[in-house]
Amino acid sequence: MFTGIIQGLGTLFEKRPSGGGMIFGIEAGFAFTDPEEGESIAVNGACLTARNIQGNRFYADVSPESLNRTGLGRLQAGSKVNLERALRLSDRLGGHLVSGHIDAQGQVRQRRPAGDFTLFSFSLDPGLTRYVIEKGSITINGVSLTVNSCDRDRFSVSIIPHTLAMTTLGGLKEGDWVNIEVDMIGKYVEKLLAGQAPGSGNPSRINPGFLAEHGFLR
């Protein structure tokens, strides 16, 4: 589990095929403290397992599913990536709950300045936009962001200068592809409500009336 608060940038120093997938060698631009072999690290938002950790360097296996679902396969040796180590229970939850399981890729449709901020518009598979709400959370290349507005097949976010400077988002151009993870809470609620459908055989106390009573729906 992650928060979407990037700890620093890393550099892909090696990329080679392996068993239908890939092996990545990544060097973090920050010091690893108490590294654990097999720990989870989000690389551009995708949860990978770190192995052969040596100082700030580690290797990770990237499965065919990860290559198909994310933009990791387009990275080249020398590419910069956003890195976040897994959340500890004692850590501050500065962003939102992020699983590191990418839902889809989206494309930068527009980038324009808005005062001291930068406004981005991204495309999104229409099948996922039901999980995106105005002022809700979304993850772009592993970065937790707040949704400004959303439509049937796109959404926009406003990014502060610090985030642009400290992550790979600052280098995004119109037409670039990014990894997107929508807020997982909406997906869980949807599945729970589906259990209320006639014939589902899965009765539950969680229904629209219950959610409204407890302040989750207006």
PDB file of C-alpha atoms in Angstrom:
ATOM      1  CA  MET A   1       0.000   0.000   0.000  1.00  0.00           C
ATOM      2  CA  PHE A   2       1.187   3.520  -0.869  1.00  0.00           C
ATOM      3  CA  THR A   3       0.088   7.136  -0.451  1.00  0.00           C
ATOM      4  CA  GLY A   4       0.998   8.743  -3.776  1.00  0.00           C
ATOM      5  CA  ILE A   5       3.561  11.013  -2.089  1.00  0.00           C
ATOM      6  CA  ILE A   6       6.720  10.528  -4.162  1.00  0.00           C
ATOM      7  CA  GLN A   7       9.904  10.098  -2.137  1.00  0.00           C
ATOM      8  CA  GLY A   8      12.212  10.917  -5.025  1.00  0.00           C
ATOM      9  CA  LEU A   9      13.248  10.186  -8.569  1.00  0.00           C
ATOM     10  CA  GLY A  10      15.057   7.105  -9.774  1.00  0.00           C
ATOM     11  CA  THR A  11      16.944   6.252 -12.955  1.00  0.00           C
ATOM     12  CA  LEU A  12      16.461   3.112 -15.011  1.00  0.00           C
ATOM     13  CA  PHE A  13      20.035   1.925 -15.569  1.00  0.00           C
ATOM     14  CA  GLU A  14      19.224  -1.504 -17.017  1.00  0.00           C
ATOM     15  CA  LYS A  15      16.332  -3.057 -18.936  1.00  0.00           C
ATOM     16  CA  ARG A  16      16.351  -6.567 -20.381  1.00  0.00           C
ATOM     17  CA  PRO A  17      13.781  -9.193 -21.402  1.00  0.00           C
ATOM     18  CA  SER A  18      13.124 -12.174 -19.154  1.00  0.00           C
ATOM     19  CA  GLY A  19      10.517 -14.940 -19.524  1.00  0.00           C
ATOM     20  CA  GLY A  20       8.010 -12.835 -21.465  1.00  0.00           C
ATOM     21  CA  GLY A  21       8.481  -9.921 -19.088  1.00  0.00           C
ATOM     22  CA  MET A  22      11.349  -7.602 -18.268  1.00  0.00           C
ATOM     23  CA  ILE A  23      13.973  -7.083 -15.593  1.00  0.00           C
ATOM     24  CA  PHE A  24      14.580  -3.491 -14.554  1.00  0.00           C
ATOM     25  CA  GLY A  25      17.624  -2.160 -12.748  1.00  0.00           C
ATOM     26  CA  ILE A  26      16.773   1.073 -10.958  1.00  0.00           C
ATOM     27  CA  GLU A  27      18.913   3.500  -8.978  1.00  0.00           C
ATOM     28  CA  ALA A  28      17.098   5.697  -6.478  1.00  0.00           C
ATOM     29  CA  GLY A  29      18.142   9.301  -6.141  1.00  0.00           C
ATOM     30  CA  PHE A  30      17.739   9.095  -2.378  1.00  0.00           C
ATOM     31  CA  ALA A  31      19.134   6.869   0.370  1.00  0.00           C
ATOM     32  CA  PHE A  32      17.376   3.613   1.224  1.00  0.00           C
ATOM     33  CA  THR A  33      17.158   3.177   4.994  1.00  0.00           C
ATOM     34  CA  ASP A  34      16.584  -0.323   6.409  1.00  0.00           C
ATOM     35  CA  PRO A  35      16.131  -1.910   2.970  1.00  0.00           C
ATOM     36  CA  GLU A  36      14.324  -5.249   2.931  1.00  0.00           C
ATOM     37  CA  GLU A  37      14.804  -7.821   0.188  1.00  0.00           C
ATOM     38  CA  GLY A  38      11.421  -8.334  -1.465  1.00  0.00           C
ATOM     39  CA  GLU A  39       9.876  -5.061  -0.310  1.00  0.00           C
ATOM     40  CA  SER A  40       7.317  -3.298  -2.477  1.00  0.00           C
ATOM     41  CA  ILE A  41       8.287  -0.131  -4.327  1.00  0.00           C
ATOM     42  CA  ALA A  42       5.980   1.868  -6.592  1.00  0.00           C
ATOM     43  CA  VAL A  43       7.713   2.733  -9.872  1.00  0.00           C
ATOM     44  CA  ASN A  44       5.694   5.351 -11.767  1.00  0.00           C
ATOM     45  CA  GLY A  45       2.770   4.138  -9.683  1.00  0.00           C
ATOM     46  CA  ALA A  46       3.191   0.413 -10.431  1.00  0.00           C
ATOM     47  CA  CYS A  47       3.928  -1.805  -7.443  1.00  0.00           C
ATOM     48  CA  LEU A  48       7.097  -3.838  -8.073  1.00  0.00           C
ATOM     49  CA  THR A  49       9.107  -6.147  -5.817  1.00  0.00           C
ATOM     50  CA  ALA A  50      12.650  -4.984  -5.119  1.00  0.00           C
ATOM     51  CA  ARG A  51      15.402  -7.606  -5.034  1.00  0.00           C
ATOM     52  CA  ASN A  52      19.189  -7.619  -5.068  1.00  0.00           C
ATOM     53  CA  ILE A  53      19.160  -4.314  -3.182  1.00  0.00           C
ATOM     54  CA  GLN A  54      22.651  -2.828  -3.101  1.00  0.00           C
ATOM     55  CA  GLY A  55      22.815   0.633  -1.626  1.00  0.00           C
ATOM     56  CA  ASN A  56      20.415   2.778  -3.638  1.00  0.00           C
ATOM     57  CA  ARG A  57      20.203   0.257  -6.480  1.00  0.00           C
ATOM     58  CA  PHE A  58      17.725  -2.582  -6.865  1.00  0.00           C
ATOM     59  CA  TYR A  59      16.298  -4.919  -9.492  1.00  0.00           C
ATOM     60  CA  ALA A  60      12.641  -5.664 -10.164  1.00  0.00           C
ATOM     61  CA  ASP A  61      10.801  -8.172 -12.342  1.00  0.00           C
ATOM     62  CA  VAL A  62       8.100  -6.634 -14.530  1.00  0.00           C
ATOM     63  CA  SER A  63       5.432  -9.156 -15.542  1.00  0.00           C
ATOM     64  CA  PRO A  64       3.733  -9.311 -18.965  1.00  0.00           C
ATOM     65  CA  GLU A  65       0.521  -8.070 -17.304  1.00  0.00           C
ATOM     66  CA  SER A  66       2.337  -5.012 -15.938  1.00  0.00           C
ATOM     67  CA  LEU A  67       3.883  -4.325 -19.343  1.00  0.00           C
ATOM     68  CA  ASN A  68       0.449  -4.549 -21.012  1.00  0.00           C
ATOM     69  CA  ARG A  69      -1.387  -2.454 -18.416  1.00  0.00           C
ATOM     70  CA  THR A  70       1.203   0.262 -17.814  1.00  0.00           C
ATOM     71  CA  GLY A  71       3.691   2.400 -19.723  1.00  0.00           C
ATOM     72  CA  LEU A  72       6.725   0.746 -18.103  1.00  0.00           C
ATOM     73  CA  GLY A  73       7.596  -1.028 -21.344  1.00  0.00           C
ATOM     74  CA  ARG A  74       8.187   2.318 -23.070  1.00  0.00           C
ATOM     75  CA  LEU A  75      10.902   3.305 -20.619  1.00  0.00           C
ATOM     76  CA  GLN A  76      14.489   3.248 -21.832  1.00  0.00           C
ATOM     77  CA  ALA A  77      17.817   3.069 -20.019  1.00  0.00           C
ATOM     78  CA  GLY A  78      18.356   6.531 -18.575  1.00  0.00           C
ATOM     79  CA  SER A  79      14.635   7.250 -18.096  1.00  0.00           C
ATOM     80  CA  LYS A  80      13.609   8.957 -14.863  1.00  0.00           C
ATOM     81  CA  VAL A  81      10.874   7.355 -12.756  1.00  0.00           C
ATOM     82  CA  ASN A  82       8.859   8.333  -9.688  1.00  0.00           C
ATOM     83  CA  LEU A  83       9.616   6.149  -6.649  1.00  0.00           C
ATOM     84  CA  GLU A  84       7.711   5.522  -3.439  1.00  0.00           C
ATOM     85  CA  ARG A  85       8.456   2.865  -0.855  1.00  0.00           C
ATOM     86  CA  ALA A  86       5.539   1.057   0.769  1.00  0.00           C
ATOM     87  CA  LEU A  87       3.554   2.756   3.518  1.00  0.00           C
ATOM     88  CA  ARG A  88       4.274   1.892   7.155  1.00  0.00           C
ATOM     89  CA  LEU A  89       1.309   1.866   9.548  1.00  0.00           C
ATOM     90  CA  SER A  90       3.040   4.611  11.546  1.00  0.00           C
ATOM     91  CA  ASP A  91       3.498   6.910   8.514  1.00  0.00           C
ATOM     92  CA  ARG A  92       1.490  10.027   7.742  1.00  0.00           C
ATOM     93  CA  LEU A  93      -1.133   9.462   5.049  1.00  0.00           C
ATOM     94  CA  GLY A  94      -0.315  12.640   3.130  1.00  0.00           C
ATOM     95  CA  GLY A  95      -1.988  11.654  -0.141  1.00  0.00           C
ATOM     96  CA  HIS A  96      -4.622   8.903  -0.334  1.00  0.00           C
ATOM     97  CA  LEU A  97      -4.693   5.109  -0.209  1.00  0.00           C
ATOM     98  CA  VAL A  98      -2.960   3.825  -3.347  1.00  0.00           C
ATOM     99  CA  SER A  99      -2.634   0.124  -4.188  1.00  0.00           C
ATOM    100  CA  GLY A 100       0.054   0.418  -6.859  1.00  0.00           C
ATOM    101  CA  HIS A 101      -2.132  -1.566  -9.270  1.00  0.00           C
ATOM    102  CA  ILE A 102      -2.542   0.498 -12.426  1.00  0.00           C
ATOM    103  CA  ASP A 103      -6.042   0.583 -13.906  1.00  0.00           C
ATOM    104  CA  ALA A 104      -5.199   1.998 -17.327  1.00  0.00           C
ATOM    105  CA  GLN A 105      -3.081   4.419 -19.269  1.00  0.00           C
ATOM    106  CA  GLY A 106      -4.233   7.894 -20.180  1.00  0.00           C
ATOM    107  CA  GLN A 107      -2.894  10.529 -22.525  1.00  0.00           C
ATOM    108  CA  VAL A 108      -2.039  14.160 -21.861  1.00  0.00           C
ATOM    109  CA  ARG A 109      -4.643  16.095 -23.847  1.00  0.00           C
ATOM    110  CA  GLN A 110      -3.696  19.585 -22.727  1.00  0.00           C
ATOM    111  CA  ARG A 111      -1.062  21.326 -20.641  1.00  0.00           C
ATOM    112  CA  ARG A 112      -1.315  25.030 -19.948  1.00  0.00           C
ATOM    113  CA  PRO A 113      -0.173  27.488 -17.267  1.00  0.00           C
ATOM    114  CA  ALA A 114      -2.731  28.796 -14.790  1.00  0.00           C
ATOM    115  CA  GLY A 115      -0.993  31.435 -12.679  1.00  0.00           C
ATOM    116  CA  ASP A 116       1.697  29.720 -10.614  1.00  0.00           C
ATOM    117  CA  PHE A 117       0.135  26.336 -11.322  1.00  0.00           C
ATOM    118  CA  THR A 118      -0.045  24.052 -14.356  1.00  0.00           C
ATOM    119  CA  LEU A 119      -3.362  22.676 -15.547  1.00  0.00           C
ATOM    120  CA  PHE A 120      -3.345  19.244 -17.154  1.00  0.00           C
ATOM    121  CA  SER A 121      -6.169  17.453 -18.943  1.00  0.00           C
ATOM    122  CA  PHE A 122      -5.909  13.664 -19.371  1.00  0.00           C
ATOM    123  CA  SER A 123      -7.926  11.161 -21.367  1.00  0.00           C
ATOM    124  CA  LEU A 124      -9.384   8.175 -19.526  1.00  0.00           C
ATOM    125  CA  ASP A 125     -11.189   5.007 -20.568  1.00  0.00           C
ATOM    126  CA  PRO A 126     -14.939   5.797 -20.274  1.00  0.00           C
ATOM    127  CA  GLY A 127     -15.328   2.572 -18.314  1.00  0.00           C
ATOM    128  CA  LEU A 128     -13.277   4.084 -15.489  1.00  0.00           C
ATOM    129  CA  THR A 129     -14.633   7.626 -15.324  1.00  0.00           C
ATOM    130  CA  ARG A 130     -17.466   6.550 -12.999  1.00  0.00           C
ATOM    131  CA  TYR A 131     -14.792   6.196 -10.292  1.00  0.00           C
ATOM    132  CA  VAL A 132     -13.529   9.754 -10.808  1.00  0.00           C
ATOM    133  CA  ILE A 133     -15.307  12.572  -8.979  1.00  0.00           C
ATOM    134  CA  GLU A 134     -14.689  16.297  -8.738  1.00  0.00           C
ATOM    135  CA  LYS A 135     -12.326  17.028  -5.804  1.00  0.00           C
ATOM    136  CA  GLY A 136     -11.709  13.298  -5.420  1.00  0.00           C
ATOM    137  CA  SER A 137      -8.296  11.634  -5.565  1.00  0.00           C
ATOM    138  CA  ILE A 138      -6.514  10.052  -8.512  1.00  0.00           C
ATOM    139  CA  THR A 139      -2.970   8.812  -9.093  1.00  0.00           C
ATOM    140  CA  ILE A 140      -0.907   9.826 -12.136  1.00  0.00           C
ATOM    141  CA  ASN A 141       2.434   8.014 -12.552  1.00  0.00           C
ATOM    142  CA  GLY A 142       2.281   7.300  -8.831  1.00  0.00           C
ATOM    143  CA  VAL A 143       1.528  10.902  -7.777  1.00  0.00           C
ATOM    144  CA  SER A 144      -1.571  11.536  -5.652  1.00  0.00           C
ATOM    145  CA  LEU A 145      -3.555  14.411  -7.170  1.00  0.00           C
ATOM    146  CA  THR A 146      -6.921  16.102  -6.685  1.00  0.00           C
ATOM    147  CA  VAL A 147      -9.392  16.059  -9.585  1.00  0.00           C
ATOM    148  CA  ASN A 148     -10.444  19.535 -10.725  1.00  0.00           C
ATOM    149  CA  SER A 149     -13.129  18.420 -13.141  1.00  0.00           C
ATOM    150  CA  CYS A 150     -14.188  15.254 -14.918  1.00  0.00           C
ATOM    151  CA  ASP A 151     -16.216  14.319 -17.972  1.00  0.00           C
ATOM    152  CA  ARG A 152     -17.212  11.160 -19.838  1.00  0.00           C
ATOM    153  CA  ASP A 153     -13.714  10.383 -21.101  1.00  0.00           C
ATOM    154  CA  ARG A 154     -11.321  12.881 -19.508  1.00  0.00           C
ATOM    155  CA  PHE A 155     -10.437  14.737 -16.326  1.00  0.00           C
ATOM    156  CA  SER A 156      -8.246  17.655 -15.297  1.00  0.00           C
ATOM    157  CA  VAL A 157      -5.871  18.352 -12.415  1.00  0.00           C
ATOM    158  CA  SER A 158      -3.977  21.432 -11.251  1.00  0.00           C
ATOM    159  CA  ILE A 159      -0.369  20.742 -10.243  1.00  0.00           C
ATOM    160  CA  ILE A 160       1.716  22.898  -7.910  1.00  0.00           C
ATOM    161  CA  PRO A 161       5.291  23.934  -8.820  1.00  0.00           C
ATOM    162  CA  HIS A 162       6.817  21.705  -6.099  1.00  0.00           C
ATOM    163  CA  THR A 163       5.207  18.564  -7.556  1.00  0.00           C
ATOM    164  CA  LEU A 164       6.325  19.469 -11.073  1.00  0.00           C
ATOM    165  CA  ALA A 165       9.887  19.977  -9.861  1.00  0.00           C
ATOM    166  CA  MET A 166      10.119  16.859  -7.692  1.00  0.00           C
ATOM    167  CA  THR A 167       8.448  14.300  -9.999  1.00  0.00           C
ATOM    168  CA  THR A 168       8.451  13.296 -13.660  1.00  0.00           C
ATOM    169  CA  LEU A 169       5.177  15.170 -14.193  1.00  0.00           C
ATOM    170  CA  GLY A 170       7.150  18.317 -14.921  1.00  0.00           C
ATOM    171  CA  GLY A 171       8.460  16.754 -18.129  1.00  0.00           C
ATOM    172  CA  LEU A 172       5.066  15.685 -19.487  1.00  0.00           C
ATOM    173  CA  LYS A 173       4.063  16.983 -22.916  1.00  0.00           C
ATOM    174  CA  GLU A 174       0.782  16.859 -24.786  1.00  0.00           C
ATOM    175  CA  GLY A 175       0.446  13.398 -26.310  1.00  0.00           C
ATOM    176  CA  ASP A 176       2.492  11.635 -23.606  1.00  0.00           C
ATOM    177  CA  TRP A 177       1.014   8.550 -21.931  1.00  0.00           C
ATOM    178  CA  VAL A 178       0.766   8.103 -18.156  1.00  0.00           C
ATOM    179  CA  ASN A 179      -0.185   5.381 -15.671  1.00  0.00           C
ATOM    180  CA  ILE A 180      -3.507   5.986 -13.932  1.00  0.00           C
ATOM    181  CA  GLU A 181      -4.939   4.432 -10.783  1.00  0.00           C
ATOM    182  CA  VAL A 182      -8.421   5.549  -9.794  1.00  0.00           C
ATOM    183  CA  ASP A 183      -9.528   5.721  -6.153  1.00  0.00           C
ATOM    184  CA  MET A 184     -10.077   2.154  -4.964  1.00  0.00           C
ATOM    185  CA  ILE A 185     -12.830   3.088  -2.485  1.00  0.00           C
ATOM    186  CA  GLY A 186     -15.353   3.694  -5.268  1.00  0.00           C
ATOM    187  CA  LYS A 187     -14.707   0.247  -6.731  1.00  0.00           C
ATOM    188  CA  TYR A 188     -15.278  -1.462  -3.391  1.00  0.00           C
ATOM    189  CA  VAL A 189     -18.508   0.453  -2.799  1.00  0.00           C
ATOM    190  CA  GLU A 190     -19.739  -0.448  -6.282  1.00  0.00           C
ATOM    191  CA  LYS A 191     -19.117  -4.157  -5.695  1.00  0.00           C
ATOM    192  CA  LEU A 192     -20.806  -4.079  -2.306  1.00  0.00           C
ATOM    193  CA  LEU A 193     -23.873  -2.396  -3.788  1.00  0.00           C
ATOM    194  CA  ALA A 194     -23.933  -4.967  -6.594  1.00  0.00           C
ATOM    195  CA  GLY A 195     -24.481  -7.592  -3.905  1.00  0.00           C
ATOM    196  CA  GLN A 196     -27.865  -5.985  -3.259  1.00  0.00           C
ATOM    197  CA  ALA A 197     -29.101  -6.821  -6.773  1.00  0.00           C
ATOM    198  CA  PRO A 198     -32.048  -9.268  -6.905  1.00  0.00           C
ATOM    199  CA  GLY A 199     -30.807 -12.831  -7.158  1.00  0.00           C
ATOM    200  CA  SER A 200     -27.286 -11.950  -6.065  1.00  0.00           C
ATOM    201  CA  GLY A 201     -27.542 -14.284  -3.053  1.00  0.00           C
ATOM    202  CA  ASN A 202     -25.333 -11.907  -1.102  1.00  0.00           C
ATOM    203  CA  PRO A 203     -27.487  -9.750   1.216  1.00  0.00           C
ATOM    204  CA  SER A 204     -25.744  -6.821   2.855  1.00  0.00           C
ATOM    205  CA  ARG A 205     -26.696  -3.948   5.134  1.00  0.00           C
ATOM    206  CA  ILE A 206     -24.712  -1.589   2.906  1.00  0.00           C
ATOM    207  CA  ASN A 207     -27.114   0.053   0.453  1.00  0.00           C
ATOM    208  CA  PRO A 208     -27.822   3.590  -0.786  1.00  0.00           C
ATOM    209  CA  GLY A 209     -29.992   4.283   2.291  1.00  0.00           C
ATOM    210  CA  PHE A 210     -27.222   3.161   4.645  1.00  0.00           C
ATOM    211  CA  LEU A 211     -24.620   5.293   2.829  1.00  0.00           C
ATOM    212  CA  ALA A 212     -26.890   8.355   2.884  1.00  0.00           C
ATOM    213  CA  GLU A 213     -27.641   7.907   6.582  1.00  0.00           C
ATOM    214  CA  HIS A 214     -23.939   7.885   7.409  1.00  0.00           C
ATOM    215  CA  GLY A 215     -23.027  10.867   5.266  1.00  0.00           C
ATOM    216  CA  PHE A 216     -21.449   9.100   2.260  1.00  0.00           C
ATOM    217  CA  LEU A 217     -24.219  10.176  -0.148  1.00  0.00           C
ATOM    218  CA  ARG A 218     -26.120  13.417  -0.381  1.00  0.00           C
TER     219      ARG A 218
END
